[in-house]
XYZ file of C-alpha atoms in Angstrom:
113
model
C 32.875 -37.848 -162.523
C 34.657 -39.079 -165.444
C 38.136 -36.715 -166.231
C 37.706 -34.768 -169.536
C 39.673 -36.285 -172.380
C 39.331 -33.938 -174.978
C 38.628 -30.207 -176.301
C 36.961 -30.172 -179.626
C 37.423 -27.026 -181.406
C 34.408 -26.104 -183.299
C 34.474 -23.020 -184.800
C 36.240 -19.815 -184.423
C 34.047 -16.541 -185.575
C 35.834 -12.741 -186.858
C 33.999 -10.151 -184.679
C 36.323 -7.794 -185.832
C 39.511 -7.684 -187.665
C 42.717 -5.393 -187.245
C 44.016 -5.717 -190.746
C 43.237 -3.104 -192.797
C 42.865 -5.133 -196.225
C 39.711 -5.934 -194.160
C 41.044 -9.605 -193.505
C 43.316 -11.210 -190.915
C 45.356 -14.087 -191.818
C 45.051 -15.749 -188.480
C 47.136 -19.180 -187.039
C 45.220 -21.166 -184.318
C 47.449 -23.258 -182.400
C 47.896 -24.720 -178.917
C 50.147 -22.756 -175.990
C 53.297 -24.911 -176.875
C 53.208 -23.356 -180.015
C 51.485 -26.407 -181.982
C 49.749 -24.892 -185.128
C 46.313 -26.249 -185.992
C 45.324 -23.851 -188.780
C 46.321 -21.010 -190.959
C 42.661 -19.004 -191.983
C 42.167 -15.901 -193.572
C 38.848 -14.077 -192.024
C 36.999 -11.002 -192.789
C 34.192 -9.471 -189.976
C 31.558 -11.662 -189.681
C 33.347 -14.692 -191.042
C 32.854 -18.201 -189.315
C 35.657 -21.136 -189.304
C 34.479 -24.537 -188.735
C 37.443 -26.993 -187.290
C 37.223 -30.318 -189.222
C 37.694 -32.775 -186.455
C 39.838 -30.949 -184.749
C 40.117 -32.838 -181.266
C 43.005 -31.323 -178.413
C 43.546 -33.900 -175.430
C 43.945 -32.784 -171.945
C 47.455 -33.769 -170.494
C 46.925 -34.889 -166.139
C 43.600 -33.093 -167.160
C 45.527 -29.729 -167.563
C 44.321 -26.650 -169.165
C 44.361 -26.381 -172.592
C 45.515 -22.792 -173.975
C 44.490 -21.880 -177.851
C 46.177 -19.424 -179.038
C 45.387 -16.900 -181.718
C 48.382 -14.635 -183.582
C 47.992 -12.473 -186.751
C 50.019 -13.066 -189.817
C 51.714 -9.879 -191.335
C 51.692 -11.285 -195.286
C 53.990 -8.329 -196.242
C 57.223 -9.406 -193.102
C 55.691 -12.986 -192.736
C 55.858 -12.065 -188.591
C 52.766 -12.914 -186.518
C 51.704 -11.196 -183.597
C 49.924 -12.595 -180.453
C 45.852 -11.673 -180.299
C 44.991 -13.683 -177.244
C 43.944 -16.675 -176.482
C 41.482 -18.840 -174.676
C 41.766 -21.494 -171.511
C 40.148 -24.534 -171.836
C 39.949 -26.538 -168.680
C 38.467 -30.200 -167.849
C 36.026 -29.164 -165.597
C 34.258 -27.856 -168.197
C 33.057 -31.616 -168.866
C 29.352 -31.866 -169.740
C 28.462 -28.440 -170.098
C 27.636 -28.479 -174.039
C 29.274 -26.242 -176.216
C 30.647 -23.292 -174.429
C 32.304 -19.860 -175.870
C 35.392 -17.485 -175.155
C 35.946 -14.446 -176.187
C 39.817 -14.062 -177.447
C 41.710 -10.773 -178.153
C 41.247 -7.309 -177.024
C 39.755 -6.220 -173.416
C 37.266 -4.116 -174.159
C 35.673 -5.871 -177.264
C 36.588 -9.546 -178.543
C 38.216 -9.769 -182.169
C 37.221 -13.426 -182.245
C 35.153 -16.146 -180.224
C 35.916 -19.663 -179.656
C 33.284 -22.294 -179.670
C 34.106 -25.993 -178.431
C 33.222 -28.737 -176.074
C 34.941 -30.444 -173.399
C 34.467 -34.374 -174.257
């Protein structure tokens, strides 16, 4: 089997939001702390990545991370976040839940190229 070369992010979908405007202003960005996006989402709401493509490093996991944006303080706050790893090579588009335990605030869609 070929190793996995890249993630690509496809779309990121608001289950539920904590913000009580009724919209999260949400950063997507890698576990180092590399920010792909800055969206604001209300229930419901899908994001499409344009081309977003994340390589796999010694075909380690990838980590995506989601915080929340306070736009009053400007501080974000961690939601969760999803593992991708390079097994996951060939297996079509595939979905994570991110955030809280009992019910997801958002879900992660991609494929492991």
């Amino acid at each position: 089997m070929t190793d996995a070369a890249f993630a690509k992010l496809l779309s990121l979908e608001a289950k539920r939001v904590q913000d009580p405007d009724g919209a999260d202003e949400i950063l997507v960005s890698r576990g180092d702390g590399g920010v792909f996006d800055r969206v604001r989402m209300r229930q419901g709401d899908v994001f499409e990545f344009d081309e977003r493509f994340v390589p796999f490093v010694d075909q380690a996991p990838i980590d995506i991370v989601l915080h929340e944006v306070n736009e009053a303080t400007g501080q974000a706050s961690f939601i969760g976040g999803a593992g991708i790893v390079a097994a996951e090579l060939g297996l079509g588009e595939r979905k994570q839940a991110i955030g809280a335990l009992s019910l997801s605030l958002y879900e992660l869609t991609y494929k492991v190229l």
